[in-house]
Each structure stands twice: as C-alpha cells, then as structure tokens.
Short mmCIF file of C-alpha atoms in Angstrom, two decimals:
data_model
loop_
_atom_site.label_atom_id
_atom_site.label_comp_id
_atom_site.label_asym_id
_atom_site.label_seq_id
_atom_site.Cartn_x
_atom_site.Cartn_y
_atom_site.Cartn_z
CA UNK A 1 -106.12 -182.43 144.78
CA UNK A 2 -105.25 -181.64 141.06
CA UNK A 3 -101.76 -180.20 140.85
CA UNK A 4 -102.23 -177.01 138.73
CA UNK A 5 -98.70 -177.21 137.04
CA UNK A 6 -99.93 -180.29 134.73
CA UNK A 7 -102.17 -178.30 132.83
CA UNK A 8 -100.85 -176.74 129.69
CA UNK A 9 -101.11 -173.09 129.11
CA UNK A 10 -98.56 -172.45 126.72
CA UNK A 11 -102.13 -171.46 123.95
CA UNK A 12 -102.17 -168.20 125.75
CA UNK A 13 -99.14 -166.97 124.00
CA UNK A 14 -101.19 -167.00 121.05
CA UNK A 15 -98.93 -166.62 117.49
CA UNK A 16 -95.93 -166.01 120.04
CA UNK A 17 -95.78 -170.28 120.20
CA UNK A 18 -95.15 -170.07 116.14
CA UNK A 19 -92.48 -167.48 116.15
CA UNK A 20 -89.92 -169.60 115.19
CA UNK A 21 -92.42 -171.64 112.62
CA UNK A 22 -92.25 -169.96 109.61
CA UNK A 23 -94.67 -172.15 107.73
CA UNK A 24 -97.47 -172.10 110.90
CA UNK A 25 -96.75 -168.36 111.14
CA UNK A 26 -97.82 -168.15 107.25
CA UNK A 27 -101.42 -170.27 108.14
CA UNK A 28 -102.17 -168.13 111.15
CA UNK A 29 -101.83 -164.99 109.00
CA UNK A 30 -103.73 -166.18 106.56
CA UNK A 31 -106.24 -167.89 108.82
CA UNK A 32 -106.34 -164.33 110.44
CA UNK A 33 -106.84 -162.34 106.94
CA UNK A 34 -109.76 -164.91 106.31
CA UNK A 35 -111.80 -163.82 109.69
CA UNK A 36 -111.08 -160.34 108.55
CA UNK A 37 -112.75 -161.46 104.84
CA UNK A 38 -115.47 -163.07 106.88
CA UNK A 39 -116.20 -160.14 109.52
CA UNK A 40 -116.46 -158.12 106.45
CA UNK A 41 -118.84 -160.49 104.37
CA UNK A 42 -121.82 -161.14 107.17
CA UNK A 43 -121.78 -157.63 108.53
CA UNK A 44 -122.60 -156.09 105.12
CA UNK A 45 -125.14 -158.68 104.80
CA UNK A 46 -126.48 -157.73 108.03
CA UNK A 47 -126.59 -154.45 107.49
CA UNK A 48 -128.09 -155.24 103.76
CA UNK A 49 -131.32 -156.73 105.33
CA UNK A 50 -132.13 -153.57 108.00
CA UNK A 51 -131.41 -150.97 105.50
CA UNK A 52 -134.27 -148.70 104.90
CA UNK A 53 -134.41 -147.15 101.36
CA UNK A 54 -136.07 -144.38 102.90
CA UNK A 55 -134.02 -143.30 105.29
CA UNK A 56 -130.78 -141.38 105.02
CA UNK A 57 -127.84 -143.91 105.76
CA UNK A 58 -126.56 -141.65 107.59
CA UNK A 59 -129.18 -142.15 110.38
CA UNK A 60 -129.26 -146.02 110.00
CA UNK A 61 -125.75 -146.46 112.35
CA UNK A 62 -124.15 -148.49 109.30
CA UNK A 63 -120.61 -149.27 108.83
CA UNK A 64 -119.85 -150.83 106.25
CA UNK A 65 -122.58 -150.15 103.21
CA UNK A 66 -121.52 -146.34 103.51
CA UNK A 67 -118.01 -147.59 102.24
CA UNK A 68 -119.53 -149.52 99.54
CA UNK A 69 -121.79 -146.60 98.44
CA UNK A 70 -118.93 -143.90 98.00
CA UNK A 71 -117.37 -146.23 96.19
CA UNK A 72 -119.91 -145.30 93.39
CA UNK A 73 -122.02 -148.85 93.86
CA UNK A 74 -125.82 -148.69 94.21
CA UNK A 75 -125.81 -144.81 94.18
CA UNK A 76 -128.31 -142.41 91.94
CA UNK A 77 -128.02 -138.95 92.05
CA UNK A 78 -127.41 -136.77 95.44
CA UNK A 79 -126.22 -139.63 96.88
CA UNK A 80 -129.53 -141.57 97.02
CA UNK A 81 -129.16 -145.32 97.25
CA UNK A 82 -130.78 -147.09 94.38
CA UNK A 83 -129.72 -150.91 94.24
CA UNK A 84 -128.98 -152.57 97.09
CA UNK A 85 -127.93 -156.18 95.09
CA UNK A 86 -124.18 -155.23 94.48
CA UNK A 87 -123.82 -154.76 98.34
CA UNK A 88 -125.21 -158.24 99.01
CA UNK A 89 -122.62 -160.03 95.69
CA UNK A 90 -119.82 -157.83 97.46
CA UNK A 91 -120.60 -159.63 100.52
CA UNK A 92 -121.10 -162.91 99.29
CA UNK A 93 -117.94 -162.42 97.80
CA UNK A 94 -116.19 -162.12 101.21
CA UNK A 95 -117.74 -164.57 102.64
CA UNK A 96 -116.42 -167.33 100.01
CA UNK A 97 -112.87 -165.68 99.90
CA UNK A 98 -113.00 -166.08 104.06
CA UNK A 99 -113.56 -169.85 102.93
CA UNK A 100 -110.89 -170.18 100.47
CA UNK A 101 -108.51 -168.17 102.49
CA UNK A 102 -109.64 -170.16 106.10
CA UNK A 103 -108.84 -173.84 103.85
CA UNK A 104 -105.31 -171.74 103.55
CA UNK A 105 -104.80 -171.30 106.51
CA UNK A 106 -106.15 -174.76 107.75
CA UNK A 107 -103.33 -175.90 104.98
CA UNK A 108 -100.06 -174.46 106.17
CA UNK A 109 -101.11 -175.49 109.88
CA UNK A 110 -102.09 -178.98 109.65
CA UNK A 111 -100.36 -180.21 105.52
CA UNK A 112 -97.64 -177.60 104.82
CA UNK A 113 -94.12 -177.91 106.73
CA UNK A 114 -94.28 -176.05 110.15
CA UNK A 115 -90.90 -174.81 109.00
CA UNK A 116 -90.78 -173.48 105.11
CA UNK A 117 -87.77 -174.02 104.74
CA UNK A 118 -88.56 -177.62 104.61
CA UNK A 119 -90.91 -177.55 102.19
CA UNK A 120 -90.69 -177.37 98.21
CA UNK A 121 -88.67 -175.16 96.15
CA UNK A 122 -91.54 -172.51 96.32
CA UNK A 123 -91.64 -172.81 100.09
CA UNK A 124 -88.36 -172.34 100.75
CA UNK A 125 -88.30 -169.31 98.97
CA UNK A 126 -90.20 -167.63 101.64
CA UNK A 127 -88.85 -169.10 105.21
CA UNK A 128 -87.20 -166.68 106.94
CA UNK A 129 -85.20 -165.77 110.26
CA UNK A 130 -85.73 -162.80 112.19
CA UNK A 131 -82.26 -161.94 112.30
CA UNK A 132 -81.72 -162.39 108.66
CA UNK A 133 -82.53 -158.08 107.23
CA UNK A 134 -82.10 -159.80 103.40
CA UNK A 135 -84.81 -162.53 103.46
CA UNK A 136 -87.16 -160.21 105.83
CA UNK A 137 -86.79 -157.57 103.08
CA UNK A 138 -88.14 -160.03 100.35
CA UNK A 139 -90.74 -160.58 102.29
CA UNK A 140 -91.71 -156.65 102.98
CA UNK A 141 -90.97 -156.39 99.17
CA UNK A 142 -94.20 -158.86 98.12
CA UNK A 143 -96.18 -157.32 100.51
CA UNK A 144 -95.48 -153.99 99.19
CA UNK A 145 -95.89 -154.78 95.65
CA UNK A 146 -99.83 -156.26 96.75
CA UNK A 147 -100.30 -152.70 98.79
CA UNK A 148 -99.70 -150.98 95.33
CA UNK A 149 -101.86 -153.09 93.24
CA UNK A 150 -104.38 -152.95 95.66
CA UNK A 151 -103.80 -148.79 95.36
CA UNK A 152 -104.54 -149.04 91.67
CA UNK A 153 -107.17 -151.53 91.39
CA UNK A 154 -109.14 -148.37 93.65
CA UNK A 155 -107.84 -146.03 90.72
CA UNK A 156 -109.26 -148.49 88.11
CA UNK A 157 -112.34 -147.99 89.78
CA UNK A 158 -112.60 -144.99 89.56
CA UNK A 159 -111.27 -144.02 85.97
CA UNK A 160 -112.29 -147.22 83.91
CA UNK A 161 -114.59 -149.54 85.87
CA UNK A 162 -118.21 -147.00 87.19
CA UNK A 163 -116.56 -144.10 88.62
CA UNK A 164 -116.97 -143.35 92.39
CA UNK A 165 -119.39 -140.71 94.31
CA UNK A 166 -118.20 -137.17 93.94
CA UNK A 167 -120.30 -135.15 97.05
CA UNK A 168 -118.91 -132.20 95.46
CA UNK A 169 -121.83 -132.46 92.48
CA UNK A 170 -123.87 -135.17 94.06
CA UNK A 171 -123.11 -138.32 91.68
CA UNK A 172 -120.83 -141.01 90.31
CA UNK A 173 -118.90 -139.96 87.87
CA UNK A 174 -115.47 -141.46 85.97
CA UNK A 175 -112.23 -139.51 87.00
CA UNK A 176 -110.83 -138.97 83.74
CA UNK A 177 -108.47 -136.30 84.65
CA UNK A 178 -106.54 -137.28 87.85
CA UNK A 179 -103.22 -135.30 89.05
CA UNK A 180 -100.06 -136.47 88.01
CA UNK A 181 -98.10 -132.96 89.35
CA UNK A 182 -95.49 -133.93 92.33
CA UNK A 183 -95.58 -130.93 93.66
CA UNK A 184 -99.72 -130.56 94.05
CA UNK A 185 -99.46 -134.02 95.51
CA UNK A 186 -96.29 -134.17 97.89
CA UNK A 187 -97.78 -130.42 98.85
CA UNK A 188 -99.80 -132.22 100.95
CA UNK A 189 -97.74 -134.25 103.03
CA UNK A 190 -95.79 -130.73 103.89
CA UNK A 191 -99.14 -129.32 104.87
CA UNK A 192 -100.10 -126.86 101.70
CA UNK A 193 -103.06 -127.38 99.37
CA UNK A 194 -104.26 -125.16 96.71
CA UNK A 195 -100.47 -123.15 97.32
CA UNK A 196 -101.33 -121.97 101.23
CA UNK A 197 -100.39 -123.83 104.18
CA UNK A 198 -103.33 -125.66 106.06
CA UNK A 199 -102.68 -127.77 109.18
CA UNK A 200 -104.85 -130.67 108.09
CA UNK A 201 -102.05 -131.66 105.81
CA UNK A 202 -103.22 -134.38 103.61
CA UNK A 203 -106.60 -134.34 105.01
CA UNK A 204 -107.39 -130.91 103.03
CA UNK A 205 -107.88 -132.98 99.82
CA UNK A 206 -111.10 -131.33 98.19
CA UNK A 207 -111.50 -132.84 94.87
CA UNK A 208 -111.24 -136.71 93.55
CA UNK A 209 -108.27 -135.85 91.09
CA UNK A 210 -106.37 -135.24 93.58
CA UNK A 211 -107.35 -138.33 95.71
CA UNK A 212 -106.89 -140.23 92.98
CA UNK A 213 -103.76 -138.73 91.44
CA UNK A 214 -102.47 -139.55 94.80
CA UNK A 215 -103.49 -143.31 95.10
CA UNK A 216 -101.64 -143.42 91.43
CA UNK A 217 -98.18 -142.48 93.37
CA UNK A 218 -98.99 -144.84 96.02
CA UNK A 219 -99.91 -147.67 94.27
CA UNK A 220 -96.04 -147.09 92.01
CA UNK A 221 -93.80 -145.57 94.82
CA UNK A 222 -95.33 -148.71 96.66
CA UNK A 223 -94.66 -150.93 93.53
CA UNK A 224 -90.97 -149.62 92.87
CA UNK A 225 -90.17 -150.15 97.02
CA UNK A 226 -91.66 -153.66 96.53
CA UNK A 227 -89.24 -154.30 93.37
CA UNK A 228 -86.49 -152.58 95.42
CA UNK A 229 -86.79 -154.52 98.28
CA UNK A 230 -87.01 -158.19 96.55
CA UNK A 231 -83.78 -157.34 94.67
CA UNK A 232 -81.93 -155.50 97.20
CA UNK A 233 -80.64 -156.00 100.75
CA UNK A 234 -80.86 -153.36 103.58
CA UNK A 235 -77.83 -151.01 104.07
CA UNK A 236 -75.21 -151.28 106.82
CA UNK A 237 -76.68 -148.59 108.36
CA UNK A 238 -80.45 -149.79 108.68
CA UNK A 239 -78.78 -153.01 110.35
CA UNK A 240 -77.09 -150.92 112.94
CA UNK A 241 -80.47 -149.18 113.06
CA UNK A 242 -82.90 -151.33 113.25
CA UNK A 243 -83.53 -154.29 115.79
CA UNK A 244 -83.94 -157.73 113.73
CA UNK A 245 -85.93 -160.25 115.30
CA UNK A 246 -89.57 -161.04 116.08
CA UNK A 247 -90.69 -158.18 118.74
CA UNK A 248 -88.65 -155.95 116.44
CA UNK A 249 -90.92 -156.27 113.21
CA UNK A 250 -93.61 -156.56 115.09
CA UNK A 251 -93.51 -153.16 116.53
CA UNK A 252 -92.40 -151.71 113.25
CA UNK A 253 -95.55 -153.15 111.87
CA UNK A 254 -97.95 -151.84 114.56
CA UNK A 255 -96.39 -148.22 114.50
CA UNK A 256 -97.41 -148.48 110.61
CA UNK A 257 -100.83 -149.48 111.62
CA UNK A 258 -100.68 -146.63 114.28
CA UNK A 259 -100.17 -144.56 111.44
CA UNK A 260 -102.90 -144.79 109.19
CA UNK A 261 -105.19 -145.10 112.30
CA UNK A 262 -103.93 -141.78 112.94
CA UNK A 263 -104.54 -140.73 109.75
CA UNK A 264 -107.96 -142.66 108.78
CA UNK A 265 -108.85 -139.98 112.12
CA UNK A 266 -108.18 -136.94 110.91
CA UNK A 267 -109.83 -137.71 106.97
CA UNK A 268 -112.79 -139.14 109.26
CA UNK A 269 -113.29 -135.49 111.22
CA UNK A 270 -112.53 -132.95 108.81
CA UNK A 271 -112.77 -134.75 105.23
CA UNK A 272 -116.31 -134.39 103.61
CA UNK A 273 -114.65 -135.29 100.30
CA UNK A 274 -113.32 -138.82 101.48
CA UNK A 275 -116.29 -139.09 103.87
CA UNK A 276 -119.18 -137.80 102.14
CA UNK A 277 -122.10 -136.58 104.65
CA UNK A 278 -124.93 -138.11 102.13
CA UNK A 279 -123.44 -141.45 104.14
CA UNK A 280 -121.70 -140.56 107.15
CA UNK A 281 -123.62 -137.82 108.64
CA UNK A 282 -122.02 -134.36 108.92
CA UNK A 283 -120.89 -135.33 112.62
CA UNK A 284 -118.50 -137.93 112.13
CA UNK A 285 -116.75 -137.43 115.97
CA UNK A 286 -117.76 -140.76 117.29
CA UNK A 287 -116.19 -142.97 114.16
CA UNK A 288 -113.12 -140.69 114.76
CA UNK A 289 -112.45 -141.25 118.27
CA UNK A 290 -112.88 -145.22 117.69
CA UNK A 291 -109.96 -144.54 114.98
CA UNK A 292 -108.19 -142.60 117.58
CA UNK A 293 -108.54 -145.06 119.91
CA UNK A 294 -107.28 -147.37 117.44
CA UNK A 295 -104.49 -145.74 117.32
CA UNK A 296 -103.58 -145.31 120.76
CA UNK A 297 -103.89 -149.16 121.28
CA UNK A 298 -101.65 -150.32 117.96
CA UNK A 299 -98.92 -147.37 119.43
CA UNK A 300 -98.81 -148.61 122.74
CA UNK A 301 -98.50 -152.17 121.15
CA UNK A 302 -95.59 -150.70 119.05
CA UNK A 303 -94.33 -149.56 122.31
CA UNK A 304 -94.51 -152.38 124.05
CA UNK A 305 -92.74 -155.08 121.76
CA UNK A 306 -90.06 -151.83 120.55
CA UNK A 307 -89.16 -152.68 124.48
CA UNK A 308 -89.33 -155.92 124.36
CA UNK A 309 -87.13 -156.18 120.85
CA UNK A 310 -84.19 -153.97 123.00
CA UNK A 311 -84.48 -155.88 125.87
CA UNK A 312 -81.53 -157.92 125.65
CA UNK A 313 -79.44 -155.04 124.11
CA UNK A 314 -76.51 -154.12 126.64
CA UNK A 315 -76.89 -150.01 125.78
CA UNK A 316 -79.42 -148.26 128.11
CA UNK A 317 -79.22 -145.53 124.71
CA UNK A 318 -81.62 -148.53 122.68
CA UNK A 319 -84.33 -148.33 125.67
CA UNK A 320 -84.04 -144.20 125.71
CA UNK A 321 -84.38 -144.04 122.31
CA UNK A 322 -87.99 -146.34 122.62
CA UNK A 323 -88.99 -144.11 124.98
CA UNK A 324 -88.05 -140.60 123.62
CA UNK A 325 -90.12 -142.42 120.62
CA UNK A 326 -93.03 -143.22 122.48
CA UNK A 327 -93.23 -140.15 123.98
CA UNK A 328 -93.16 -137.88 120.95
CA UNK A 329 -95.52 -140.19 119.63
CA UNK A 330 -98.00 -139.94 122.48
CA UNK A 331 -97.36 -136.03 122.62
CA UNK A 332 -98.52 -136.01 119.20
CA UNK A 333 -101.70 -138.05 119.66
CA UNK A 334 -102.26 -135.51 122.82
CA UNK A 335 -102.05 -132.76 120.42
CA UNK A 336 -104.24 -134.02 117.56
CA UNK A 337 -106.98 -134.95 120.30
CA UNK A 338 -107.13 -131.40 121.11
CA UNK A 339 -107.64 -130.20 117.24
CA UNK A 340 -110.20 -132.72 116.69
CA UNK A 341 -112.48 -131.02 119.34
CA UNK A 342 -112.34 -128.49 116.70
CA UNK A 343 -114.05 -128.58 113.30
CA UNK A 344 -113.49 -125.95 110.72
#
C-alpha cells in the first residue's frame, strides 16, 4: 500500500508557496494579468461571430461588445451598431498582449531571480519585504501612477480620440467641455448632485462632463498619490495602524476590490448614463447581483486574510477591530441589497 504522506501537495497553496519570492510573485501576477488579457480577447471574439446586426444587443446576452460599443466604437446613431471590425482588432489585440504578457510571466518564473533582490540593478529596485511600509509604498506608488494613466487614456477617448456614446442624445460625440468644479464633483461622493441630496451618491451622474470631469481627478489625485508614495514613506501612525506583512496587503487589496464591486453595482442598477439601455437592456438586475456577489466574495476574502494578518498579534483589540469591520461592512452590503430591489 502507497503511503499517502509521500505525495506532495504543497501546489494547493497556490501563490501562498511564493510569498516570500519576490521575483516568482512578480511572474505569477503577471502570468495572472495575461489570462485576464486573454479571457478578454476570445470572449469578444466569440461574441463578435454570434452577433446579429439586427437584433438589439441588448437581447443577444453579450458581455463584453456592450462595453466596447459605449465606448463610442462601431456605433451610428441611437445607438445602432454599424461596424463590427474594431471589436474583432480590440480583441486581437488582447489576445497578443495575453502572449506578450504570459512570455512575462513564463520569464520571472523560470529566467528572472526567484528573489529580486538578486537580480540586476533594475530588479532590485523592486524586491520587497512585507514588513518593510517604505519599499511596499513604492510599490503601491507605480501601481497608482498606471491606475491614473489608465483614468486619462479613457478621458483621451473621449475628448480627443472619437468621442464615446452619449444615450442622453443617442450618438458619439467628443466631450469638449468636461467639469473641472471640486465642488460639482466631490458633491457626489457626499451624496448631492445637481445641489440636492440623492442617496445614489456617485451613481446619480447624468451627463458625460461630469463622468469625465471626474475620471480627470482620478486619473491626477491617483497620479499625485503615486508620486507621493514613491518619494515618501508611511507615517508613524499608519505603521501602528496598519498590519505589514503578506495576509495584511492582501486583505487591504481585496477590500479595495470589494469596493468598486460595490460600486460597479449600484452604477449597474440605477445608472442609464454609464450603462446605456441601447446595450444593456433597461433591466440590468441580473449583471448587478453578479457584481454584488462579487463583492460579497472579495469582502469575505478581505475578512478572512484581515484575520489571518492579526493572528499572531497578542491584543484581542486587533481581532475586534476585524470584526467590528467586517460587520459594518456586511451591514452595509445588507442594506444596499435591500435598495437595489428598488429602482427609481
């Protein structure tokens, strides 16, 4: 009889087995942004060769050529799709950025140094320790400054490079005229638009300057906080704060996640603006509950390693304070589940 204790199981842990390999880490994340590149890639090809001109996409069940088309690409007037060719370059185009960025990934597992800090000058740049806030912050300071390019490149789009689709007049137009104001924009995040207070908060937005004037202060608050961060190191008091190793950052990450789940489901149910019916259908309740669900999983993940990141801390305070967190935070959820049996 085979003795069961030879075999080696130690590949269920998944990335857990790299925590400590900065330069593996790096290949599995990039390995992992290449799958996303190449999810994204064959499904819109897919979904390219059973669309039906004829029929509204709304009543095709498509998922991703609706993003494409308020995006202003392949759309005529009233939201009709008239060229279907820039969907299929746009996937092509993921599919041989999956390639590039799976021969990264491939790269840093099998050629790069498992550790980066035993690697070139370049490499070592980036290796990091989880207990080390300063080089962590770097780190959150690049991936920043990419967040807020990405932001503008969308505001390129539409001001320089097409336009986007506007459902409020039924075509693509250029938004010449975005808001700069503070106060119009930041009124949002305190739950007023147009002056009044409305409890969809951000998810009000009725008109593309604002959306856009908005992805303008995201892409340079995101830029400055990127700058900020590289330069910088964290304050005393977010070291006494925050928990600094590789559960903690995780579940930091995953409650951001959580986060724009959470908000990605309320823009999904009440925003015709962001969502345009000419492509999502007036009843968009199913693709909000699978970003509510979403949601639910990345907070319990956030949950889950915020535990495991306190676990060795002598204070039972650090393990009330996860919980009082998690519980607000599912209390929350409970409470926007309610309001989005409710459409205006």
């Amino acid at each position: 009889m085979r003795a069961s204790g030879a075999r080696d199981w130690s590949w269920l842990s998944g990335n857990a087995r790299l925590i400590d390999l900065s330069g593996q880490l790096l290949g599995a994340h990039i390995a992992h942004a290449g799958l996303i590149m190449f999810w994204a890639g064959s499904v819109t090809l897919i979904e390219v060769t059973k669309f039906v001109p004829d029929k509204a996409m709304s009543d095709q069940g498509l998922l991703l050529l609706p993003n494409l088309a308020r995006l202003g690409w392949g759309v005529g007037s009233g939201g009709t799709i008239t060229d279907t060719y820039p969907y299929f370059v746009i996937g092509i185009f993921h599919l041989v950025a999956s390639a590039v960025l799976g021969a990264g990934g491939l790269f840093h597992v099998f050629r790069g140094p498992s550790i980066l800090k035993n690697g070139g000058a370049n490499a070592k740049k980036f290796h990091y320790e989880w207990s080390d806030p300063k080089q962590l912050s770097l780190i959150l300071g690049h991936h920043l400054i990419f967040l807020g390019m990405a932001a503008l490149l969308f505001v390129a789009k539409a001001m320089f490079f097409g336009g986007i689709y506007d459902p409020a007049v039924g075509e693509v137009h250029l938004v010449a005229n975005p808001t700069i104001d503070p106060f119009t924009i930041f009124d949002y995040l305190f739950g007023f638009a147009d002056g009044r207070w409305n409890p969809l908060g951000m998810a009000a937005v009725n008109n593309l300057e604002d959306i856009i004037g908005g992805h303008i202060w995201v892409g340079a608050m995101c830029i400055a906080g990127g700058v900020w961060h590289i330069t910088t190191e964290p304050f005393q008091w977010i070291k006494g704060a925050f928990v600094f190793n590789g559960h903690g950052i995780l579940s930091y990450s995953l409650a951001g996640v959580a986060l724009m789940a959470f908000t990605s489901c309320y823009f999904v149910a009440f925003n015709d603006t962001v969502f345009p019916p000419e492509f999502y259908g007036a009843d968009r309740t199913q693709f909000a509950f699978v970003q509510f669900a979403l949601c639910l999983t990345f907070l319990g993940g956030h949950i889950w390693h915020a535990f495991k990141a306190r676990s060795q801390a002598i204070e039972l305070r650090d393990n009330f304070y996860a919980f009082l967190v998690g519980f607000l935070g599912l209390a929350i959820l409970v409470i926007s589940l309610v309001l989005l049996s409710f459409r205006p």
